[in-house]
CSV table of C-alpha atoms in Angstrom, one decimal:
chain,number,residue,atom,x,y,z
A,1,MET,CA,15.0,-31.2,-15.2
A,2,ALA,CA,10.6,-31.7,-14.8
A,3,ALA,CA,9.0,-30.2,-12.0
A,4,THR,CA,8.0,-32.4,-9.3
A,5,GLN,CA,4.5,-32.5,-10.0
A,6,GLN,CA,1.5,-32.9,-7.0
A,7,ILE,CA,-0.9,-35.5,-6.9
A,8,ASP,CA,-2.7,-37.2,-4.1
A,9,SER,CA,-1.7,-40.7,-4.1
A,10,LEU,CA,1.1,-42.7,-5.3
A,11,TRP,CA,0.4,-47.0,-5.8
A,12,LEU,CA,3.1,-49.7,-6.4
A,13,GLY,CA,4.9,-52.9,-4.9
A,14,ALA,CA,2.2,-55.1,-7.9
A,15,ASP,CA,2.4,-55.3,-11.4
A,16,ILE,CA,-0.3,-53.9,-12.8
A,17,VAL,CA,-3.1,-55.6,-15.2
A,18,THR,CA,-3.7,-52.5,-17.1
A,19,MET,CA,-6.4,-54.4,-19.9
A,20,ARG,CA,-5.6,-52.1,-22.6
A,21,ASP,CA,-7.2,-52.6,-25.0
A,22,GLY,CA,-8.4,-56.1,-23.7
A,23,ARG,CA,-5.3,-57.1,-23.9
A,24,TYR,CA,-3.2,-58.2,-20.0
A,25,ASN,CA,-1.2,-56.0,-21.3
A,26,LEU,CA,0.4,-56.7,-17.7
A,27,VAL,CA,3.8,-53.9,-16.6
A,28,PRO,CA,5.7,-56.1,-14.2
A,29,ASP,CA,6.5,-54.4,-10.7
A,30,GLY,CA,4.9,-50.8,-11.6
A,31,ALA,CA,3.0,-47.7,-10.7
A,32,LEU,CA,0.0,-45.9,-10.7
A,33,ALA,CA,-0.5,-42.2,-10.4
A,34,VAL,CA,-3.5,-41.0,-9.1
A,35,ASN,CA,-5.4,-36.9,-8.5
A,36,LYS,CA,-8.7,-36.2,-8.0
A,37,GLY,CA,-10.2,-39.9,-8.6
A,38,GLU,CA,-8.5,-39.8,-11.9
A,39,ILE,CA,-5.4,-42.2,-13.3
A,40,VAL,CA,-2.8,-39.4,-14.0
A,41,TRP,CA,0.2,-41.6,-15.1
A,42,VAL,CA,0.7,-45.5,-15.1
A,43,GLY,CA,4.4,-47.6,-16.0
A,44,PRO,CA,7.3,-49.1,-14.9
A,45,ARG,CA,8.2,-48.2,-11.3
A,46,GLY,CA,11.7,-47.6,-12.3
A,47,ALA,CA,10.6,-44.3,-14.4
A,48,LEU,CA,8.4,-42.7,-12.7
A,49,PRO,CA,8.2,-39.1,-13.0
A,50,PRO,CA,8.9,-36.9,-9.7
A,51,PHE,CA,5.6,-36.3,-8.5
A,52,SER,CA,4.9,-36.3,-4.8
A,53,ALA,CA,2.1,-37.6,-4.1
A,54,ARG,CA,0.7,-37.0,-0.3
A,55,GLN,CA,-0.7,-40.3,0.4
A,56,GLN,CA,1.9,-43.4,-0.9
A,57,ARG,CA,0.4,-47.5,-0.8
A,58,THR,CA,3.2,-49.7,-1.0
A,59,PHE,CA,1.8,-53.1,-1.8
A,60,ASP,CA,3.0,-56.5,-0.7
A,61,GLY,CA,3.6,-58.0,-3.8
A,62,GLY,CA,0.0,-59.2,-6.0
A,63,ILE,CA,-1.8,-57.5,-9.1
A,64,VAL,CA,-3.8,-55.2,-9.6
A,65,THR,CA,-6.2,-54.6,-12.3
A,66,PRO,CA,-9.2,-52.5,-13.0
A,67,GLY,CA,-12.7,-52.2,-10.8
A,68,LEU,CA,-14.1,-54.9,-12.7
A,69,VAL,CA,-17.8,-54.1,-14.3
A,70,ASP,CA,-20.8,-56.3,-13.8
A,71,CYS,CA,-22.8,-55.0,-17.1
A,72,HIS,CA,-26.2,-57.0,-16.3
A,73,THR,CA,-27.7,-56.9,-13.7
A,74,HIS,CA,-31.4,-57.4,-12.5
A,75,LEU,CA,-30.4,-56.7,-8.0
A,76,MET,CA,-33.1,-54.4,-8.2
A,77,PHE,CA,-36.9,-56.8,-7.4
A,78,GLY,CA,-38.9,-57.7,-4.2
A,79,GLY,CA,-38.7,-61.6,-3.2
A,80,ASP,CA,-36.8,-64.4,-4.7
A,81,ARG,CA,-37.9,-68.0,-5.9
A,82,SER,CA,-35.6,-70.3,-4.1
A,83,LEU,CA,-38.9,-72.7,-3.4
A,84,GLU,CA,-39.8,-72.8,-7.2
A,85,PHE,CA,-36.3,-73.4,-7.5
A,86,GLU,CA,-36.0,-76.6,-5.6
A,87,GLN,CA,-39.6,-77.1,-7.1
A,88,ARG,CA,-38.0,-77.5,-10.4
A,89,LEU,CA,-35.6,-79.9,-9.5
A,90,ASN,CA,-38.4,-82.0,-7.7
A,91,GLY,CA,-39.5,-82.5,-11.1
A,92,VAL,CA,-42.5,-79.5,-11.4
A,93,SER,CA,-42.3,-78.0,-14.3
A,94,TYR,CA,-42.3,-73.8,-15.8
A,95,ALA,CA,-45.2,-74.3,-17.0
A,96,GLU,CA,-47.0,-75.9,-13.5
A,97,ILE,CA,-45.7,-73.1,-11.4
A,98,ALA,CA,-46.1,-70.2,-13.8
A,99,GLY,CA,-50.3,-72.5,-13.5
A,100,GLN,CA,-50.1,-71.8,-10.0
A,101,GLY,CA,-48.7,-68.2,-10.0
A,102,GLY,CA,-45.1,-68.3,-10.1
A,103,GLY,CA,-41.9,-67.9,-12.7
A,104,ILE,CA,-42.0,-64.2,-13.2
A,105,LEU,CA,-44.7,-62.9,-11.6
A,106,ALA,CA,-43.9,-63.7,-8.4
A,107,THR,CA,-41.3,-61.1,-8.4
A,108,VAL,CA,-43.5,-58.7,-10.0
A,109,ARG,CA,-46.2,-59.1,-7.3
A,110,ALA,CA,-43.6,-58.9,-5.1
A,111,THR,CA,-41.6,-55.6,-6.4
A,112,ARG,CA,-44.9,-53.8,-6.5
A,113,ALA,CA,-45.6,-54.4,-3.5
A,114,ALA,CA,-41.6,-52.9,-1.7
A,115,THR,CA,-42.0,-49.6,-0.9
A,116,GLU,CA,-39.0,-47.9,-2.8
A,117,ARG,CA,-37.1,-48.0,0.6
A,118,GLN,CA,-37.3,-52.0,0.7
A,119,LEU,CA,-36.2,-51.8,-3.2
A,120,VAL,CA,-33.3,-49.9,-1.7
A,121,GLU,CA,-32.3,-52.1,1.1
A,122,GLN,CA,-32.3,-55.6,-0.5
A,123,ALA,CA,-30.6,-54.8,-4.1
A,124,ARG,CA,-28.3,-53.5,-1.0
A,125,VAL,CA,-27.3,-56.4,0.4
A,126,ARG,CA,-27.0,-58.7,-2.7
A,127,LEU,CA,-25.0,-55.2,-4.9
A,128,ALA,CA,-22.9,-55.9,-1.3
A,129,ARG,CA,-21.2,-58.8,-1.8
A,130,LEU,CA,-20.5,-58.1,-5.9
A,131,LEU,CA,-18.7,-55.1,-4.6
A,132,ALA,CA,-16.6,-57.1,-1.4
A,133,GLU,CA,-15.4,-59.4,-5.3
A,134,GLY,CA,-13.5,-56.1,-7.0
A,135,VAL,CA,-16.6,-54.8,-8.7
A,136,THR,CA,-16.6,-51.1,-9.0
A,137,THR,CA,-19.0,-50.7,-11.8
A,138,VAL,CA,-22.1,-52.4,-12.4
A,139,GLU,CA,-25.7,-51.9,-14.2
A,140,ILE,CA,-28.7,-52.2,-12.5
A,141,LYS,CA,-32.3,-52.9,-14.6
A,142,SER,CA,-36.3,-52.1,-13.9
A,143,GLY,CA,-38.9,-54.2,-15.2
A,144,TYR,CA,-40.4,-56.6,-12.3
A,145,GLY,CA,-42.9,-53.6,-12.0
A,146,LEU,CA,-44.4,-54.3,-15.4
A,147,ASP,CA,-46.7,-51.4,-14.4
A,148,GLU,CA,-46.4,-47.7,-14.9
A,149,ALA,CA,-45.7,-46.5,-11.5
A,150,SER,CA,-44.2,-49.8,-10.6
A,151,GLU,CA,-41.3,-48.9,-12.9
A,152,LEU,CA,-40.4,-45.6,-12.0
A,153,ARG,CA,-40.6,-46.8,-8.6
A,154,LEU,CA,-37.3,-48.9,-9.2
A,155,LEU,CA,-35.6,-46.5,-11.4
A,156,ARG,CA,-36.0,-44.4,-8.4
A,157,ALA,CA,-35.2,-46.8,-5.8
A,158,ILE,CA,-31.4,-47.5,-8.6
A,159,ARG,CA,-30.3,-43.9,-8.1
A,160,ALA,CA,-31.2,-44.1,-4.4
A,161,LEU,CA,-29.1,-47.3,-3.8
A,162,ALA,CA,-26.9,-45.5,-6.3
A,163,GLN,CA,-25.7,-42.3,-4.0
A,164,THR,CA,-24.8,-44.8,-1.0
A,165,VAL,CA,-21.8,-47.0,-2.2
A,166,PRO,CA,-18.8,-47.0,-3.8
A,167,ALA,CA,-19.6,-48.1,-6.4
A,168,ASP,CA,-20.1,-46.2,-10.1
A,169,VAL,CA,-24.2,-47.4,-11.2
A,170,ARG,CA,-25.2,-46.6,-13.7
A,171,ALA,CA,-29.4,-47.6,-14.0
A,172,THR,CA,-31.5,-49.1,-17.4
A,173,CYS,CA,-35.4,-48.8,-18.1
A,174,LEU,CA,-36.5,-52.2,-19.0
A,175,ALA,CA,-40.4,-51.4,-18.6
A,176,ALA,CA,-40.1,-54.4,-22.2
A,177,HIS,CA,-39.3,-56.8,-20.1
A,178,GLY,CA,-42.8,-58.6,-20.9
A,179,PHE,CA,-45.9,-58.0,-20.4
A,180,PRO,CA,-48.2,-57.1,-17.9
A,181,PRO,CA,-50.8,-59.8,-16.2
A,182,GLU,CA,-54.0,-56.6,-17.0
A,183,PHE,CA,-51.9,-56.8,-20.8
A,184,THR,CA,-53.2,-60.9,-21.4
A,185,HIS,CA,-54.7,-60.8,-23.7
A,186,GLN,CA,-53.9,-56.9,-24.6
A,187,PRO,CA,-50.0,-56.7,-25.0
A,188,GLN,CA,-50.4,-53.5,-27.8
A,189,GLY,CA,-51.1,-52.2,-24.6
A,190,TRP,CA,-48.6,-52.2,-23.0
A,191,ILE,CA,-46.2,-51.2,-26.0
A,192,ASP,CA,-48.3,-48.0,-25.7
A,193,ILE,CA,-48.2,-47.7,-22.5
A,194,ILE,CA,-44.3,-47.5,-22.3
A,195,CYS,CA,-44.1,-45.3,-25.9
A,196,GLU,CA,-46.1,-42.7,-24.9
A,197,ARG,CA,-46.0,-42.1,-21.2
A,198,LEU,CA,-43.2,-44.2,-19.0
A,199,LEU,CA,-39.8,-43.6,-21.9
A,200,PRO,CA,-40.7,-39.5,-21.8
A,201,GLN,CA,-41.0,-39.5,-17.8
A,202,VAL,CA,-38.1,-41.4,-17.4
A,203,LYS,CA,-36.5,-39.2,-19.7
A,204,ALA,CA,-37.8,-36.2,-18.1
A,205,GLU,CA,-36.4,-37.2,-14.5
A,206,GLY,CA,-33.3,-38.5,-16.0
A,207,LEU,CA,-33.7,-41.5,-14.3
A,208,ALA,CA,-32.1,-44.6,-17.4
A,209,ASP,CA,-28.5,-44.0,-18.8
A,210,ALA,CA,-30.3,-46.6,-21.7
A,211,VAL,CA,-33.7,-49.0,-22.4
A,212,ASP,CA,-33.7,-52.3,-23.0
A,213,ALA,CA,-35.8,-54.6,-23.4
A,214,PHE,CA,-35.9,-58.6,-24.4
A,215,CYS,CA,-37.0,-60.4,-27.8
A,216,GLU,CA,-38.1,-63.5,-27.3
A,217,HIS,CA,-41.5,-65.8,-28.6
A,218,LEU,CA,-42.4,-66.1,-24.7
A,219,ALA,CA,-41.7,-62.0,-24.0
A,220,LEU,CA,-41.4,-59.4,-27.0
A,221,SER,CA,-41.4,-59.6,-31.0
A,222,PRO,CA,-39.2,-57.8,-33.0
A,223,ALA,CA,-41.5,-55.3,-34.2
A,224,GLN,CA,-42.6,-54.5,-30.4
A,225,VAL,CA,-39.2,-53.7,-30.0
A,226,SER,CA,-38.5,-51.7,-32.7
A,227,ALA,CA,-42.0,-49.3,-31.8
A,228,VAL,CA,-39.6,-49.7,-28.1
A,229,PHE,CA,-36.5,-48.6,-29.5
A,230,ASP,CA,-37.6,-46.2,-32.5
A,231,LYS,CA,-38.9,-43.6,-29.0
A,232,ALA,CA,-35.9,-44.2,-27.0
A,233,ARG,CA,-33.9,-43.1,-30.3
A,234,ALA,CA,-36.2,-40.6,-30.1
A,235,LEU,CA,-36.2,-39.5,-27.3
A,236,GLY,CA,-31.9,-40.2,-26.7
A,237,LEU,CA,-31.6,-42.6,-25.1
A,238,PRO,CA,-29.0,-45.3,-25.6
A,239,VAL,CA,-30.9,-49.1,-26.0
A,240,LYS,CA,-29.3,-52.4,-25.4
A,241,LEU,CA,-31.3,-55.9,-26.4
A,242,HIS,CA,-32.0,-58.9,-24.5
A,243,ALA,CA,-31.6,-61.2,-27.7
A,244,GLU,CA,-31.0,-64.7,-28.7
A,245,GLN,CA,-31.5,-66.5,-25.4
A,246,LEU,CA,-33.4,-68.9,-26.2
A,247,SER,CA,-34.5,-69.0,-30.5
A,248,ALA,CA,-33.1,-66.7,-33.2
A,249,LEU,CA,-35.4,-64.0,-34.2
A,250,GLY,CA,-33.2,-61.8,-36.0
A,251,GLY,CA,-33.1,-59.9,-32.7
A,252,ALA,CA,-29.4,-59.1,-32.2
A,253,GLU,CA,-29.1,-57.7,-35.9
A,254,LEU,CA,-32.3,-55.6,-35.2
A,255,ALA,CA,-29.9,-54.1,-32.0
A,256,ALA,CA,-26.8,-54.0,-34.3
A,257,ARG,CA,-29.6,-52.0,-36.6
A,258,TYR,CA,-30.5,-49.3,-33.6
A,259,GLY,CA,-26.3,-49.1,-32.6
A,260,ALA,CA,-27.7,-51.2,-29.3
A,261,LEU,CA,-23.8,-50.4,-26.8
A,262,SER,CA,-24.8,-54.7,-26.4
A,263,ALA,CA,-27.0,-57.3,-27.3
A,264,ASP,CA,-27.1,-60.0,-24.5
A,265,HIS,CA,-26.7,-63.9,-24.0
A,266,LEU,CA,-27.0,-65.1,-27.8
A,267,GLU,CA,-27.2,-67.8,-27.4
A,268,TYR,CA,-28.4,-68.6,-30.6
A,269,ALA,CA,-27.3,-65.7,-32.3
A,270,THR,CA,-26.5,-66.2,-36.1
A,271,GLU,CA,-23.3,-65.3,-38.0
A,272,ALA,CA,-25.4,-62.2,-40.0
A,273,ASP,CA,-26.8,-61.3,-36.4
A,274,VAL,CA,-22.5,-61.5,-35.2
A,275,MET,CA,-21.8,-59.5,-38.7
A,276,ALA,CA,-23.9,-57.1,-37.7
A,277,MET,CA,-23.1,-56.5,-34.3
A,278,ALA,CA,-19.7,-56.4,-35.7
A,279,GLN,CA,-20.9,-53.3,-38.0
A,280,HIS,CA,-22.5,-51.4,-35.8
A,281,GLY,CA,-20.3,-51.9,-32.5
A,282,THR,CA,-22.9,-53.6,-30.2
A,283,VAL,CA,-21.0,-56.0,-28.1
A,284,ALA,CA,-22.1,-59.7,-27.8
A,285,VAL,CA,-23.0,-60.1,-23.3
A,286,LEU,CA,-22.5,-63.6,-22.3
A,287,LEU,CA,-24.3,-64.1,-19.3
A,288,PRO,CA,-23.0,-67.9,-18.5
A,289,GLY,CA,-25.1,-67.3,-14.8
A,290,ALA,CA,-29.0,-68.0,-16.8
A,291,PHE,CA,-27.2,-70.7,-19.2
A,292,TYR,CA,-25.7,-72.6,-16.4
A,293,LEU,CA,-28.9,-72.4,-14.5
A,294,LEU,CA,-31.0,-73.3,-16.6
A,295,ARG,CA,-29.1,-76.4,-17.8
A,296,GLU,CA,-29.1,-75.3,-21.2
A,297,THR,CA,-26.9,-76.6,-24.3
A,298,GLN,CA,-26.4,-73.9,-26.9
A,299,ARG,CA,-23.9,-72.6,-26.6
A,300,PRO,CA,-23.5,-68.6,-27.5
A,301,PRO,CA,-21.5,-68.6,-30.8
A,302,VAL,CA,-17.8,-67.5,-29.8
A,303,ALA,CA,-15.9,-68.3,-32.2
A,304,LEU,CA,-17.8,-66.6,-34.4
A,305,PHE,CA,-17.8,-63.4,-32.2
A,306,ARG,CA,-13.9,-63.2,-31.8
A,307,GLN,CA,-13.5,-64.4,-36.3
A,308,HIS,CA,-15.5,-61.0,-36.9
A,309,GLY,CA,-14.4,-59.0,-33.9
A,310,VAL,CA,-16.5,-58.2,-31.6
A,311,PRO,CA,-16.3,-57.8,-28.2
A,312,MET,CA,-17.1,-59.9,-25.3
A,313,ALA,CA,-17.7,-59.3,-22.3
A,314,LEU,CA,-19.8,-60.4,-19.0
A,315,ALA,CA,-21.5,-60.3,-16.3
A,316,SER,CA,-23.5,-62.1,-13.7
A,317,ASP,CA,-26.8,-61.2,-14.9
A,318,ALA,CA,-27.8,-62.0,-10.8
A,319,ASN,CA,-32.0,-61.6,-11.1
A,320,PRO,CA,-34.4,-64.0,-8.3
A,321,GLY,CA,-34.9,-66.7,-11.9
A,322,THR,CA,-32.7,-68.1,-14.0
A,323,SER,CA,-29.1,-66.8,-12.5
A,324,PRO,CA,-29.0,-65.5,-8.7
A,325,ALA,CA,-25.5,-65.3,-8.9
A,326,LEU,CA,-23.6,-62.7,-6.3
A,327,SER,CA,-19.9,-63.6,-7.3
A,328,LEU,CA,-18.7,-61.9,-10.6
A,329,ARG,CA,-15.7,-63.2,-10.4
A,330,LEU,CA,-17.8,-67.0,-10.7
A,331,MET,CA,-19.2,-65.9,-14.1
A,332,LEU,CA,-14.9,-65.7,-14.7
A,333,ASN,CA,-14.4,-69.3,-13.7
A,334,MET,CA,-18.1,-70.2,-16.0
A,335,GLY,CA,-16.6,-68.6,-19.5
A,336,CYS,CA,-14.3,-70.1,-19.5
A,337,THR,CA,-15.8,-73.4,-18.1
A,338,LEU,CA,-18.9,-73.8,-20.2
A,339,PHE,CA,-18.6,-70.7,-23.0
A,340,GLY,CA,-14.6,-71.8,-23.5
A,341,LEU,CA,-13.1,-67.7,-23.6
A,342,THR,CA,-9.3,-68.1,-22.5
A,343,PRO,CA,-8.8,-66.3,-18.3
A,344,GLU,CA,-7.7,-63.4,-20.8
A,345,GLU,CA,-11.2,-62.9,-22.8
A,346,ALA,CA,-12.8,-63.4,-19.4
A,347,LEU,CA,-11.0,-60.1,-18.0
A,348,ALA,CA,-11.3,-58.5,-20.8
A,349,GLY,CA,-15.5,-59.1,-20.1
A,350,VAL,CA,-15.2,-57.4,-16.7
A,351,THR,CA,-12.7,-54.8,-17.1
A,352,LEU,CA,-12.4,-53.2,-20.4
A,353,TRP,CA,-15.7,-54.4,-22.4
A,354,GLY,CA,-18.8,-54.3,-19.5
A,355,ALA,CA,-17.4,-50.9,-19.7
A,356,LYS,CA,-18.2,-50.7,-22.8
A,357,ALA,CA,-21.1,-52.4,-23.6
A,358,LEU,CA,-21.7,-49.4,-20.7
A,359,GLY,CA,-21.7,-47.1,-23.1
A,360,MET,CA,-18.0,-46.1,-20.4
A,361,GLU,CA,-15.3,-47.3,-21.9
A,362,ARG,CA,-13.3,-44.4,-22.3
A,363,THR,CA,-13.6,-43.5,-18.7
A,364,HIS,CA,-13.0,-46.5,-16.9
A,365,GLY,CA,-13.3,-50.7,-18.0
A,366,SER,CA,-8.9,-50.7,-18.0
A,367,LEU,CA,-5.4,-48.8,-16.3
A,368,GLU,CA,-4.6,-46.0,-18.0
A,369,PRO,CA,-3.3,-42.1,-17.8
A,370,GLY,CA,-6.9,-40.0,-17.9
A,371,LYS,CA,-9.5,-42.6,-16.5
A,372,VAL,CA,-11.5,-42.8,-13.5
A,373,ALA,CA,-9.4,-43.8,-10.9
A,374,ASN,CA,-10.8,-47.8,-9.9
A,375,PHE,CA,-8.8,-50.4,-9.3
A,376,VAL,CA,-8.6,-53.7,-7.2
A,377,HIS,CA,-5.4,-55.3,-5.5
A,378,TRP,CA,-5.1,-59.0,-5.0
A,379,GLU,CA,-3.4,-60.9,-3.1
A,380,LEU,CA,-2.0,-63.6,-7.0
A,381,GLN,CA,0.8,-64.1,-9.1
A,382,ARG,CA,-1.5,-64.1,-12.2
A,383,PRO,CA,-3.7,-61.9,-13.6
A,384,ALA,CA,-5.7,-66.3,-14.8
A,385,GLU,CA,-5.8,-67.0,-11.4
A,386,LEU,CA,-9.1,-65.0,-11.1
A,387,ALA,CA,-10.4,-67.7,-13.6
A,388,TYR,CA,-9.0,-70.1,-12.1
A,389,TRP,CA,-10.3,-70.3,-7.7
A,390,LEU,CA,-13.4,-71.9,-7.8
A,391,GLY,CA,-15.5,-70.5,-4.8
A,392,GLY,CA,-14.3,-69.0,-1.3
A,393,GLN,CA,-13.2,-64.0,-1.5
A,394,LEU,CA,-10.0,-64.1,-2.8
A,395,PRO,CA,-8.5,-61.5,-0.3
A,396,CYS,CA,-8.0,-58.2,-2.0
A,397,GLN,CA,-8.5,-54.3,-1.5
A,398,VAL,CA,-10.8,-52.3,-3.6
A,399,ILE,CA,-10.2,-48.6,-4.5
A,400,TYR,CA,-13.2,-46.7,-5.8
A,401,ARG,CA,-12.1,-43.3,-7.2
A,402,GLY,CA,-8.3,-43.4,-5.7
A,403,ASP,CA,-9.3,-44.4,-2.4
A,404,ALA,CA,-9.2,-47.4,-0.5
A,405,GLN,CA,-12.1,-49.0,0.9
């Protein structure tokens, strides 16, 4: 007879949606055993080994999913751009708004003027909305400082926020989001600062888990992205890229050649981009919030991603200008209705593939022994309901690192 194993907690009474291999892989009437914040066993309740649990929780039906992963956000910024949203809907062009000092530079000014404490508290309010809907892992980018001191302050603010919330927070340095107004006529000067001063300091202080850039005709060229990525790689920092959102510049293919964790947006990605991503294991991160708010019509090539076996993640892209989205669950529905994903693909996009887009798939994103015990109990009958219901906060119980929140 097997010896009884002492564990911290046992979770029973619900169907378990493991998301192993990116599929539902549902276990009816399942059981989860947790010890020291890690899953030690998952399977049918009837096959449960002899555990002795310090705490046992039996749900009254419903489903359990992995904790949700929001792998692309810009939650750390000052101010908001609701006035511009209203102006655009009243017929004011983006060029006119920019000419009045609006657009991304409005956010840059507000962010530069904010203290680290103010930035942390404002981001905490936004993040709380995501956590209430089952998010347990989130990536937050810098990118609205666009000067050395402000970018470092943003990254320090992200690290400070991470110490005070029940979520695993990854920080990404997006200093290459665009060019500061001070460098409008000398863009290479900002690239030099990023490469020669900013990234080495970010690495030395451990302020970021990855480096991102925005490759677009209104942002960085492929050559400028390459310079940033060369430095990131030399420092041992993983890379990812905003690519092919508004035009086809070959950014996704470039990112894949650098072994990027992900290429994000991808509305204008070509088959060459997709094949390169498949070859190098780069995840496609789809961002339907920005697609929706900008009223775009060019959809990312989902059929090509399926054909070539490129994993598709979904994220909120929460930002003040193009995706003021505070519901990752809404992105599940948008991913299905706007991009043609199945509910299973959408859920995989905010669990296992979202984790892979952050380089965390070995420890996060599915319910398997050896992974962290981040999971959510939903009062639902089928996992497709997560993508089906529009609006409202679905009742759920979040378990982070084995502890109920």
